[in-house]
Amino acid sequence: MSKSTSDSAVRNISANEPFSAILEKSLSRRTLARGSLGAALAAMTGAALSACGGGDGDSPAAQPGTGGGGGTGGGTPEAPKLALGFQSLPTSMTDACVVPAGYVAQVLGAWGTPFDDIAQPWSRDGNNTSNDLLHSTGMHHDGMHYFPLQGSSTEGLLAVNHEYIDETALHPAGPTQVNGKRPAEEVRKEINAHGVSILHIRLQSGRWSIVKNSRYNRRFTAATPMALAGPVGGTASVRTPFSPNGRQTRGTNNNCGNGFTPWGTYITAEENWAACFVNTGTQTRDQKRVGIQAAKGRYLWETAAGDTSEQIGEFARFNITATGADATQDWRNEANGFGYLVEIDPYDPSSIATKRTAMGRFAHEGSAYAPPVAGKPLSFYSGDDSRFEYLYKFVSTAVWDPKDADRTDRLAVGAKYLDQGTLYVARFDASGKGEWLALAEGTKNAAGRTLKEEFGSIDQILLNTRGAADFVGATPMDRPEWTAAHPTSGEVYVTLTNNTSRNASRGTNPANPRLNNVNGHIVRWRDQADSNVFQWEIFVFGSDAGADADTNRSGLTALNQLASPDGLSFDGRGILWVQTDNGIDGGRNNAVAKSTNDQMLAVIPPSMPATPGSGPVINNGNQGDLRRFFVGPNEAEITGFAFTPDYKTIFLNVQHPVNWPAYDSEDATAAPSGKVRPRSSTVVIQRKDGGAIGV
Ligand code: FEO
Ligand code: CA
Ligand code: CA
């Protein structure tokens, strides 16, 4: 996301900062040399190098993925040790992408690319219609996943999030108003540019392309009807004139990071949705806590209300001010249908997207699951990306049955695991230990008052997830973004992108130990079996290479300096891919931004020791193991990661470039010859020799 949609307000006014008094105690500023990562990896085999199952049918069993393994049995005794096989790239600041020698990068599915013959081709003048966008890729690509067809590494379904819009690029001459009202067609176009694309893609002669008119191709927008499942679905809090029984809502919005499931569905995360809604009356405490606007919505969609073409309040619903006698007479409950993880079955074009409310309501960044264990509950992790917000874990009530991975009624499987369970929030303690605090009705705060006494039943607790987390004393974090789970070890990582509001009066805590955290960091943890306790340590601190030792605690160099880590994904082999969103579109305002465009780096992390060390895992002794693999074009963020089962193709997204891609080339490394209308796009990376990526 760019600064234009990020919520920079501090909405957490709780006193939670339980360990500011013991500032810095747990974290030594010494960057302890712990030996190279390579040496630590000597203990690992090439596990999962052959992890791609050879399944047939449209089954997730045929897909590789983080957390999808469930054992280290994929390797053979002779399997080579996993090691990065490319040299770290230098920094770059151009209108082009950069990849290592021996690699190629292709533009695929840039904003406005038609996937059928209904849509008109993308117009360089911004003249496409709202209807064109229902049949084309949306704007501002973000989280993403590759779902193989029949286990194929050359044909599959690419699910892509479209996080937000650049109104200037979307319309011929930017957004307009007539007498203070947005034109209905402009608003529909903006709504349709949001959401998710499901794209049938195929590799032929070394080039990936969209299979036009495939039955799989479809768009979910900020207006597509969706189901509301879990404890909030069907309650009085979500009844609207559109859905009097509260079982449906329209649209998914500001879809940032993603997840996927062991049964082959996609999860899209609703992040900065709250600012699309306005309540000019008295706001409820959950509305204040999530950031509903008080004067006007972000895009003024509500101003198109009353247009003669309006259907069932399609514009009026963005104004949630209570004006009628009850919830059937106004849109007071409309925003309660947003802020969730949304499950999509990409393999079934007739399926309805389903919001899984049991997993909490906040600015969801994404979702990663720990490797499933037969007979045990499933765990899904999700960050709430805003300043001083929290890290969450959802644990299913149902225990994992491996046969469910092969079922074709995937959304029924989703209902089994994702509609009943317990949502937890993390408290990081100074000892390198932490605890997951249940957001359940009976959980008490420090004063002995239960969540039910404070908020009501579980649906009310979930609606105000942030307030409930405040109540139980969770640890405020430096903007938790993506989570990523190692494919086999059970270790989970979270990017904490930055927090320049962490000042002296707010204080630090062991997991967020730097004041004015411009550069961000990554924390990892391992849950203790059958317990709410976890063990954690800091993996890497972002910094520019020239910073002093107090800032550059990981000793980063010109070849891996990074700031604002955001996208984070493991591939099935155990390579961790780190992507950055350093706000370069807001001006090159920090030292890393002055040195390089946003980037993707790779590292093969060593296992967590039994007792976490006191310094970051990446340190002066192992700089060569964190390597820059990709640099994007000027002003763009790098986000979203997917790979084919054979690891010979990876996909990433370039979001909000300023002057890219070139008009007449699919080569992502080509700079335009002049000024172009910029387009976010997927970039496909392959090796010229056809080998596996990264090794
Ligand atoms: Fe959409 Fe938190 O990044
Ligand atoms: Ca992000
Ligand atoms: Ca971000």
XYZ file of C-alpha atoms and ligand atoms in Angstrom:
700
model
C 0.000 0.000 0.000
C 1.161 3.530 -0.443
C 0.993 6.258 2.112
C -2.246 7.402 0.539
C -4.233 4.480 1.952
C -2.179 3.571 4.987
C -3.838 4.452 8.284
C -1.169 6.511 10.051
C -3.393 7.472 12.978
C -2.656 5.794 16.291
C -5.998 4.255 17.230
C -4.701 2.148 20.082
C -5.086 4.366 23.115
C -4.929 1.466 25.556
C -2.255 1.504 28.199
C -0.894 -1.761 26.831
C 2.847 -1.529 26.665
C 3.550 -3.892 29.451
C 7.282 -3.936 29.250
C 8.356 -0.391 28.549
C 9.740 -0.284 32.060
C 12.224 -2.947 31.180
C 13.225 -1.252 27.984
C 16.027 -2.938 26.134
C 16.571 -5.495 28.852
C 16.005 -8.545 26.762
C 17.706 -7.319 23.677
C 21.389 -6.860 23.691
C 22.547 -4.276 21.213
C 25.516 -6.454 20.528
C 25.067 -8.234 17.274
C 26.265 -11.566 18.440
C 27.973 -13.656 15.847
C 26.271 -17.006 15.870
C 28.116 -18.557 12.974
C 26.913 -18.492 9.427
C 23.472 -19.520 8.410
C 25.088 -21.889 5.993
C 26.746 -23.727 8.837
C 23.498 -23.937 10.714
C 21.874 -25.321 7.611
C 24.327 -28.158 7.549
C 21.930 -29.795 9.943
C 19.149 -29.560 7.417
C 18.743 -31.797 4.455
C 17.311 -30.685 1.170
C 13.916 -31.295 2.621
C 11.028 -30.560 0.360
C 13.158 -30.298 -2.757
C 10.870 -32.956 -4.082
C 7.884 -31.667 -2.186
C 5.650 -31.282 -5.205
C 3.216 -34.104 -5.047
C 2.225 -35.683 -8.305
C -1.459 -35.607 -7.567
C -4.061 -35.617 -10.225
C -7.238 -33.654 -10.344
C -7.617 -30.113 -9.144
C -6.387 -31.035 -5.732
C -4.376 -29.045 -3.272
C -2.486 -32.224 -2.585
C -0.774 -31.387 -5.835
C 0.347 -28.002 -4.687
C 3.452 -27.156 -2.796
C 3.174 -24.511 -0.195
C 4.090 -23.164 3.129
C 2.656 -25.263 5.824
C 1.378 -27.767 3.368
C 4.013 -30.347 4.006
C 3.519 -32.024 7.318
C 6.845 -33.776 7.542
C 10.341 -33.636 6.242
C 10.114 -36.787 4.272
C 10.304 -35.107 0.887
C 14.083 -35.270 0.605
C 16.267 -38.251 -0.155
C 19.562 -39.065 1.528
C 21.324 -37.956 -1.653
C 19.397 -34.701 -2.018
C 21.717 -31.708 -2.284
C 21.702 -29.262 0.576
C 19.525 -26.268 -0.056
C 21.629 -23.187 -0.789
C 21.066 -19.900 -2.579
C 22.567 -20.023 -6.046
C 22.675 -16.358 -7.077
C 24.771 -13.353 -6.167
C 23.157 -10.501 -4.273
C 22.091 -7.661 -6.571
C 23.341 -4.111 -6.175
C 20.826 -1.385 -5.415
C 18.810 0.163 -8.264
C 16.726 3.291 -8.877
C 15.339 3.103 -12.415
C 11.975 2.653 -14.165
C 12.724 -1.043 -14.646
C 12.939 -4.314 -12.745
C 16.291 -5.962 -12.047
C 16.882 -9.722 -11.684
C 20.098 -11.730 -11.220
C 22.214 -12.801 -14.180
C 20.716 -15.802 -15.913
C 17.118 -14.864 -15.084
C 14.301 -13.330 -17.144
C 11.295 -11.338 -15.928
C 7.981 -11.032 -17.775
C 5.030 -8.690 -17.257
C 1.762 -10.669 -16.822
C -1.758 -9.419 -16.227
C -1.031 -5.729 -15.726
C -4.013 -3.688 -14.493
C -6.801 -3.714 -17.093
C -5.687 -6.838 -18.985
C -8.881 -8.457 -20.370
C -9.412 -12.129 -19.557
C -12.290 -12.573 -21.987
C -13.676 -11.081 -25.174
C -16.268 -8.977 -23.369
C -13.776 -6.418 -22.104
C -12.237 -3.881 -24.421
C -8.430 -3.883 -24.540
C -6.755 -1.668 -21.934
C -6.665 1.961 -23.027
C -3.557 4.091 -22.612
C -5.932 7.015 -22.148
C -7.765 5.570 -19.130
C -11.020 5.266 -21.064
C -12.014 1.724 -20.093
C -15.444 1.333 -18.496
C -16.526 -0.114 -15.175
C -17.862 -3.108 -17.112
C -14.472 -3.642 -18.775
C -13.002 -3.968 -15.298
C -15.406 -6.777 -14.414
C -13.674 -8.751 -17.156
C -10.087 -7.567 -16.629
C -7.452 -7.554 -13.943
C -7.939 -4.952 -11.215
C -5.498 -2.346 -9.948
C -2.654 -2.429 -7.444
C -1.814 -6.112 -7.258
C -0.827 -7.482 -3.841
C -1.116 -10.942 -2.254
C -1.212 -13.881 -4.656
C -1.184 -17.684 -4.911
C -0.690 -20.239 -7.697
C -3.183 -23.118 -7.709
C -2.027 -25.860 -10.095
C -4.431 -27.591 -12.449
C -3.850 -31.344 -12.287
C -0.679 -30.653 -10.337
C 0.829 -28.808 -13.279
C 3.726 -26.390 -13.129
C 2.801 -25.041 -16.548
C -0.940 -24.483 -16.146
C -2.849 -23.208 -13.145
C -5.002 -20.565 -11.550
C -3.362 -17.407 -10.269
C -5.367 -15.658 -7.558
C -4.310 -12.002 -7.251
C -5.428 -9.342 -4.763
C -6.099 -5.781 -5.949
C -5.482 -3.681 -2.883
C -6.436 -0.143 -3.795
C -6.543 2.313 -6.676
C -4.644 5.184 -8.202
C -7.514 7.435 -9.236
C -5.239 9.581 -11.347
C -4.192 6.633 -13.480
C -7.610 4.945 -13.454
C -9.552 7.810 -15.046
C -8.621 9.784 -18.174
C -7.964 12.943 -16.161
C -8.232 11.746 -12.588
C -11.349 11.655 -10.398
C -14.075 14.250 -10.890
C -17.048 15.671 -9.002
C -20.185 17.436 -10.135
C -21.710 19.661 -7.469
C -19.856 17.716 -4.803
C -20.988 14.326 -6.086
C -18.834 11.635 -7.698
C -20.263 10.408 -11.036
C -21.779 6.924 -10.667
C -19.735 5.423 -13.495
C -16.477 6.649 -11.968
C -17.409 5.175 -8.607
C -18.375 1.838 -10.172
C -15.084 1.792 -12.023
C -13.191 2.375 -8.779
C -15.186 -0.291 -6.953
C -14.533 -2.768 -9.756
C -10.801 -2.027 -9.749
C -10.645 -3.389 -6.165
C -10.934 -7.007 -5.087
C -9.470 -10.225 -6.434
C -8.770 -11.759 -9.862
C -8.760 -15.478 -10.561
C -6.760 -15.980 -13.749
C -6.285 -19.212 -15.684
C -2.666 -19.029 -16.854
C -0.486 -21.286 -18.987
C 3.198 -21.565 -19.912
C 3.926 -22.086 -23.593
C 7.260 -21.633 -25.342
C 8.762 -20.031 -22.267
C 6.044 -17.382 -21.916
C 3.150 -17.310 -19.442
C -0.188 -15.946 -20.651
C -3.804 -15.680 -19.517
C -6.102 -18.301 -21.087
C -8.761 -15.942 -22.393
C -12.404 -16.932 -21.988
C -11.522 -19.786 -19.626
C -14.408 -20.709 -17.323
C -12.075 -20.234 -14.357
C -11.427 -16.543 -15.002
C -13.429 -14.329 -12.695
C -13.370 -11.141 -10.688
C -14.436 -10.399 -7.150
C -14.899 -6.661 -6.606
C -15.902 -4.317 -3.815
C -19.505 -4.986 -4.897
C -19.634 -8.777 -5.407
C -22.161 -10.497 -3.094
C -20.398 -12.609 -0.467
C -21.430 -14.831 2.421
C -20.906 -13.856 6.053
C -20.111 -17.032 8.014
C -18.937 -17.694 11.543
C -20.192 -16.111 14.768
C -20.944 -12.665 13.270
C -22.849 -13.989 10.247
C -26.616 -13.773 10.620
C -26.533 -11.608 13.741
C -28.400 -8.342 14.192
C -25.103 -6.463 13.773
C -24.867 -7.301 10.072
C -28.478 -6.997 8.961
C -28.842 -4.444 6.181
C -31.441 -3.498 3.582
C -29.431 -5.661 1.145
C -29.314 -8.642 3.513
C -32.123 -8.495 6.071
C -30.997 -11.805 7.575
C -27.370 -10.732 7.844
C -26.033 -13.660 5.860
C -24.515 -11.658 3.012
C -22.640 -8.484 2.255
C -21.447 -6.834 -0.936
C -17.795 -6.817 -1.815
C -14.340 -7.284 -0.426
C -12.164 -4.235 -0.107
C -8.526 -3.228 0.189
C -7.305 -6.770 -0.229
C -3.726 -6.706 0.877
C -1.848 -9.859 1.770
C -3.224 -13.340 1.308
C -3.253 -16.817 2.626
C -4.308 -20.197 1.357
C -5.463 -23.384 3.018
C -4.434 -27.048 3.131
C -7.631 -27.860 1.189
C -6.903 -25.708 -1.842
C -8.732 -22.436 -1.238
C -7.476 -18.880 -1.337
C -7.710 -16.393 1.525
C -7.812 -12.678 0.796
C -7.269 -10.195 3.625
C -9.281 -6.987 4.058
C -6.880 -4.338 5.337
C -7.522 -0.578 5.006
C -11.257 -0.906 4.360
C -12.425 1.242 7.282
C -11.610 4.563 5.613
C -14.037 3.800 2.770
C -16.897 4.316 5.243
C -18.120 7.486 6.932
C -20.281 7.982 10.017
C -21.019 11.650 10.568
C -23.063 10.864 13.663
C -22.009 9.273 16.918
C -19.509 6.504 16.338
C -19.536 3.248 18.297
C -16.360 2.321 20.091
C -15.488 -0.346 17.547
C -15.958 2.182 14.730
C -13.518 4.532 16.406
C -11.112 1.705 17.070
C -10.993 0.528 13.433
C -10.888 3.991 11.851
C -14.315 4.681 10.332
C -14.150 8.220 8.950
C -16.027 11.078 10.599
C -16.390 13.531 7.698
C -16.054 11.733 4.349
C -15.043 8.390 2.882
C -11.622 7.949 1.279
C -12.956 8.044 -2.283
C -16.245 9.872 -1.652
C -18.152 6.857 -2.965
C -21.024 7.790 -0.664
C -21.565 11.002 -2.605
C -22.909 9.099 -5.617
C -25.937 8.075 -3.530
C -29.209 9.031 -5.127
C -27.970 8.637 -8.692
C -30.900 7.437 -10.800
C -29.001 4.259 -11.706
C -28.195 3.287 -8.096
C -29.111 -0.298 -7.161
C -30.113 -1.164 -3.556
C -28.022 1.597 -2.038
C -24.836 0.562 -3.804
C -23.334 4.003 -3.078
C -25.398 5.063 -0.057
C -24.049 2.054 1.881
C -20.672 3.727 2.315
C -22.349 6.279 4.608
C -23.080 4.289 7.755
C -24.590 7.165 9.718
C -27.768 6.013 11.494
C -30.561 8.052 9.937
C -33.530 5.673 9.811
C -35.725 4.000 12.414
C -33.645 0.810 12.438
C -31.036 -1.193 10.536
C -33.476 -2.012 7.734
C -33.885 1.693 7.004
C -30.251 2.805 6.710
C -26.743 1.412 6.261
C -25.563 1.597 9.883
C -24.386 -2.032 9.778
C -22.713 -2.022 6.371
C -19.138 -1.684 7.675
C -19.694 -4.624 10.030
C -19.522 -6.815 6.939
C -15.881 -5.796 6.356
C -12.560 -6.413 8.080
C -12.315 -10.154 7.649
C -10.360 -12.944 6.037
C -12.347 -14.048 2.989
C -12.180 -17.600 1.621
C -12.426 -18.201 -2.130
C -12.525 -21.533 -3.965
C -10.603 -20.770 -7.154
C -11.367 -24.158 -8.653
C -15.152 -23.648 -8.583
C -16.180 -20.656 -10.716
C -19.726 -20.771 -9.332
C -18.702 -20.631 -5.677
C -19.457 -17.667 -3.446
C -16.679 -15.978 -1.515
C -17.142 -16.419 2.225
C -16.060 -14.104 5.018
C -14.743 -16.121 7.969
C -15.680 -13.879 10.884
C -14.360 -16.234 13.572
C -10.840 -15.218 12.497
C -11.352 -11.668 13.738
C -12.167 -8.228 12.392
C -9.360 -5.729 11.982
C -6.924 -4.504 9.286
C -5.952 -8.024 8.227
C -2.671 -8.147 6.357
C -2.723 -11.827 5.385
C -2.843 -15.313 6.813
C -0.373 -18.171 7.124
C -0.995 -21.582 8.616
C 1.323 -23.811 10.592
C 2.006 -27.275 9.113
C -1.105 -29.354 9.765
C -0.790 -32.330 12.085
C -3.370 -35.110 11.879
C -5.621 -35.115 14.921
C -4.543 -31.627 16.037
C -6.288 -28.252 15.524
C -5.131 -25.969 12.706
C -3.460 -22.617 13.429
C -3.676 -19.533 11.195
C -1.686 -16.371 11.948
C -2.599 -12.815 10.911
C -1.130 -9.377 11.554
C -3.151 -6.195 12.070
C -1.190 -3.612 10.118
C -1.523 -0.371 11.950
C 0.660 1.411 14.462
C 0.667 -0.328 17.863
C -1.732 -3.033 16.709
C -1.440 -6.724 17.393
C -0.519 -10.190 16.154
C -3.292 -12.818 16.135
C -3.666 -16.583 15.869
C -6.852 -18.487 15.063
C -7.032 -22.082 16.277
C -9.728 -24.322 14.835
C -12.070 -26.341 17.021
C -12.015 -29.197 14.519
C -8.888 -31.316 14.413
C -7.108 -31.927 11.138
C -8.165 -34.850 9.011
C -5.680 -35.214 6.120
C -8.463 -36.615 3.912
C -9.968 -33.124 3.876
C -7.089 -31.953 1.680
C -8.580 -33.923 -1.207
C -12.237 -33.031 -0.836
C -13.813 -31.033 -3.634
C -16.460 -29.324 -1.467
C -13.736 -26.958 -0.369
C -15.866 -24.236 1.170
C -17.591 -26.862 3.318
C -14.137 -27.868 4.513
C -13.483 -24.191 5.148
C -16.642 -24.001 7.251
C -15.478 -27.016 9.249
C -12.142 -25.483 10.216
C -12.626 -21.709 9.991
C -16.103 -21.028 11.399
C -15.551 -22.493 14.877
C -12.445 -21.923 16.889
C -10.656 -19.540 19.198
C -8.958 -16.310 18.244
C -5.855 -15.465 20.272
C -3.697 -12.348 20.470
C 0.010 -12.311 21.268
C 1.718 -10.995 24.369
C 5.506 -10.973 23.998
C 7.370 -11.322 27.272
C 10.894 -10.250 28.044
C 12.293 -13.694 28.531
C 12.020 -14.675 24.878
C 8.748 -16.329 25.810
C 5.283 -15.177 24.944
C 1.687 -16.190 25.454
C -1.363 -16.387 23.231
C -4.316 -14.753 25.031
C -7.730 -16.164 24.106
C -10.336 -13.656 22.943
C -13.048 -15.868 24.398
C -16.062 -14.848 26.429
C -14.606 -16.083 29.695
C -11.153 -14.493 29.397
C -10.567 -11.998 32.200
C -8.575 -8.800 32.177
C -6.168 -7.805 34.930
C -9.090 -6.522 36.991
C -10.928 -9.839 36.796
C -13.627 -8.662 34.378
C -14.490 -11.035 31.527
C -14.620 -10.174 27.844
C -18.290 -11.134 27.870
C -19.001 -8.686 30.678
C -17.187 -5.946 28.780
C -18.325 -6.566 25.205
C -21.104 -9.173 25.220
C -21.213 -12.475 23.367
C -18.492 -13.738 21.032
C -19.920 -12.014 17.937
C -19.624 -8.655 19.716
C -16.110 -9.501 20.894
C -15.102 -10.349 17.322
C -16.644 -7.159 15.906
C -14.352 -5.185 18.185
C -11.358 -7.497 18.007
C -8.921 -4.641 18.614
C -10.811 -3.515 21.710
C -10.864 -7.063 23.045
C -7.124 -7.379 22.475
C -6.559 -4.094 24.339
C -8.659 -5.463 27.176
C -6.621 -8.629 27.714
C -3.242 -6.885 27.579
C -1.752 -7.803 24.196
C 1.601 -6.347 23.109
C 1.364 -3.357 20.738
C 3.572 -3.991 17.726
C 5.292 -1.933 15.052
C 2.659 -2.566 12.361
C 2.406 -6.354 11.901
C 2.274 -7.148 8.200
C 2.649 -10.593 6.610
C 3.128 -13.834 8.495
C 4.959 -16.809 6.985
C 5.263 -20.348 8.313
C 8.254 -22.558 7.547
C 6.977 -25.521 5.522
C 8.025 -28.105 8.066
C 9.530 -26.732 11.272
C 6.541 -24.972 12.817
C 8.505 -21.717 13.066
C 6.480 -18.669 12.064
C 7.663 -15.193 11.089
C 6.035 -11.752 11.031
C 7.201 -8.559 9.365
C 6.912 -5.440 11.539
C 7.172 -2.897 8.818
C 7.944 0.330 10.734
C 6.497 2.637 13.357
C 7.655 6.222 13.492
C 5.078 6.902 16.224
C 6.981 4.758 18.708
C 8.354 7.662 20.680
C 9.815 7.983 24.141
C 6.496 8.549 25.837
C 4.981 5.470 24.240
C 8.113 3.455 24.988
C 9.448 0.226 23.577
C 8.956 -3.434 24.445
C 11.223 -6.427 23.892
C 9.656 -7.406 20.580
C 9.651 -3.804 19.323
C 12.841 -2.450 20.829
C 13.700 0.572 18.647
C 12.242 4.037 19.139
C 11.227 5.836 15.931
C 11.357 2.506 14.098
C 11.854 3.854 10.584
C 13.220 0.634 9.126
C 11.153 -2.170 10.664
C 12.201 -5.684 11.644
C 11.173 -9.333 11.495
C 10.298 -11.484 14.523
C 9.950 -15.254 14.540
C 8.492 -17.670 17.055
C 7.673 -21.306 17.688
C 4.527 -22.367 19.510
C 4.980 -24.870 22.295
C 2.945 -28.006 21.598
C -0.466 -28.180 23.297
C 0.153 -24.893 25.070
C -0.526 -21.192 24.671
C 3.140 -20.438 25.285
C 5.556 -19.572 22.488
C 9.250 -18.855 22.202
C 10.421 -15.929 20.092
C 13.433 -14.015 18.847
C 14.204 -11.164 16.458
C 15.281 -12.415 13.049
C 16.567 -9.238 11.386
C 16.502 -5.487 11.883
C 16.017 -3.331 8.781
C 18.566 -0.556 8.320
C 20.647 1.289 5.803
C 24.190 0.021 5.550
C 25.679 3.303 6.714
C 23.718 3.594 9.956
C 25.370 3.363 13.356
C 25.426 0.071 15.219
C 22.429 0.980 17.339
C 20.269 1.295 14.228
C 21.991 -1.314 12.064
C 21.757 -4.067 14.651
C 21.871 -6.770 11.982
C 24.991 -5.323 10.350
C 23.378 -5.054 6.908
C 25.585 -4.049 3.969
C 25.043 -2.347 0.612
C 24.095 -5.766 -0.749
C 21.165 -6.393 1.568
C 20.198 -3.142 3.294
C 16.428 -3.016 3.556
C 13.637 -1.034 5.180
C 9.934 -1.589 5.751
C 9.769 -5.375 5.315
C 6.207 -6.268 4.357
C 5.545 -9.222 2.020
C 6.902 -12.433 3.521
C 6.588 -15.961 2.152
C 8.287 -19.302 2.471
C 8.452 -21.459 -0.588
C 8.013 -25.195 -0.038
C 11.792 -25.754 0.040
C 12.358 -23.503 3.036
C 13.598 -20.342 1.304
C 12.171 -17.234 2.965
C 11.383 -14.380 0.548
C 11.256 -10.878 2.056
C 9.616 -8.008 0.175
C 9.704 -4.317 1.028
C 7.252 -1.405 0.978
C 9.443 1.495 1.911
C 7.037 4.283 1.012
C 9.172 5.454 -1.887
C 6.053 6.896 -3.513
C 5.895 9.311 -0.605
C 9.357 10.681 -1.418
C 12.721 9.117 -0.667
C 12.427 9.990 2.995
C 14.762 7.524 4.650
C 18.334 6.423 4.011
C 17.400 3.092 2.407
C 14.889 4.816 0.123
C 17.601 7.225 -0.956
C 19.739 4.227 -1.967
C 17.389 1.784 -3.638
C 13.930 1.049 -4.926
C 11.846 -1.577 -3.167
C 13.107 -5.105 -3.446
C 12.788 -8.814 -2.691
C 15.491 -10.655 -0.772
C 15.961 -14.345 -0.027
C 17.383 -16.210 2.945
C 17.411 -19.812 4.146
C 16.889 -19.404 7.882
C 18.568 -21.722 10.364
C 16.330 -23.449 12.865
C 15.492 -21.671 16.083
C 17.748 -22.826 18.887
C 16.171 -24.394 21.964
C 16.928 -21.180 23.808
C 16.699 -18.074 21.618
C 19.819 -15.940 21.455
C 19.989 -12.358 22.623
C 20.959 -10.882 19.267
C 19.201 -10.940 15.908
C 19.603 -14.076 13.811
C 20.989 -12.027 10.890
C 24.146 -10.380 12.140
C 27.680 -9.378 11.205
C 28.723 -13.007 10.893
C 26.305 -14.129 8.188
C 25.654 -11.221 5.814
C 26.169 -13.344 2.718
C 23.136 -15.421 3.523
C 20.553 -12.644 3.132
C 20.663 -11.768 -0.559
C 18.869 -9.266 -2.752
C 17.142 -11.164 -5.575
C 14.977 -8.508 -7.213
C 14.673 -4.721 -7.369
C 11.540 -3.031 -8.687
C 10.928 0.141 -10.690
C 10.788 3.642 -9.221
C 8.138 4.288 -6.551
C 6.806 0.713 -6.682
C 6.295 -1.633 -3.751
C 7.153 -5.309 -4.160
C 4.487 -7.582 -2.714
C 2.847 -10.966 -3.239
C 4.646 -14.222 -3.921
C 3.696 -17.455 -5.644
C 5.548 -20.349 -7.194
C 4.910 -23.392 -9.317
C 5.317 -26.904 -7.848
C 8.603 -27.378 -9.707
C 9.968 -24.020 -8.441
C 10.881 -23.115 -12.021
C 8.557 -20.119 -12.070
C 7.960 -17.585 -9.346
C 5.466 -14.742 -9.438
C 5.653 -11.437 -7.577
C 3.717 -8.205 -7.842
C 4.960 -4.726 -8.625
C 2.481 -2.304 -7.041
C 2.092 1.409 -7.770
C 5.078 2.045 -10.074
C 5.327 5.616 -11.322
C 6.439 4.964 -14.912
C 6.372 1.258 -15.772
C 5.833 -1.106 -17.576
C 6.909 -0.189 -21.095
C 4.022 -0.039 -23.561
C 5.315 -2.376 -26.214
C 7.299 -4.956 -24.320
C 6.548 -7.806 -21.942
C 10.107 -7.572 -20.642
C 9.796 -6.371 -17.042
C 13.457 -5.291 -17.104
C 12.826 -2.856 -19.977
C 12.431 0.819 -19.036
C 9.827 2.801 -21.022
C 11.256 5.133 -23.624
C 9.025 7.969 -22.428
C 6.176 8.654 -20.063
C 3.600 5.872 -19.695
C 0.347 5.509 -17.781
C 1.663 3.310 -14.930
C 0.197 -0.126 -14.239
C 0.674 -2.442 -11.307
C 1.436 -5.908 -12.600
C 2.488 -9.427 -11.818
C 6.088 -10.174 -12.791
C 6.954 -13.753 -13.752
C 10.543 -14.814 -13.133
C 12.208 -17.810 -14.747
C 15.749 -18.979 -15.313
C 17.103 -18.893 -18.829
C 18.385 -22.448 -18.379
C 14.996 -23.643 -17.120
C 16.271 -24.474 -13.657
C 14.679 -23.982 -10.266
C 14.558 -20.419 -8.967
C 16.938 -19.180 -6.332
C 19.197 -22.203 -5.946
Fe -1.380 -3.364 2.502
Fe -0.090 -3.513 5.306
O 0.111 -3.480 3.559
Ca 1.475 -5.068 2.676
Ca 3.096 -1.910 3.847
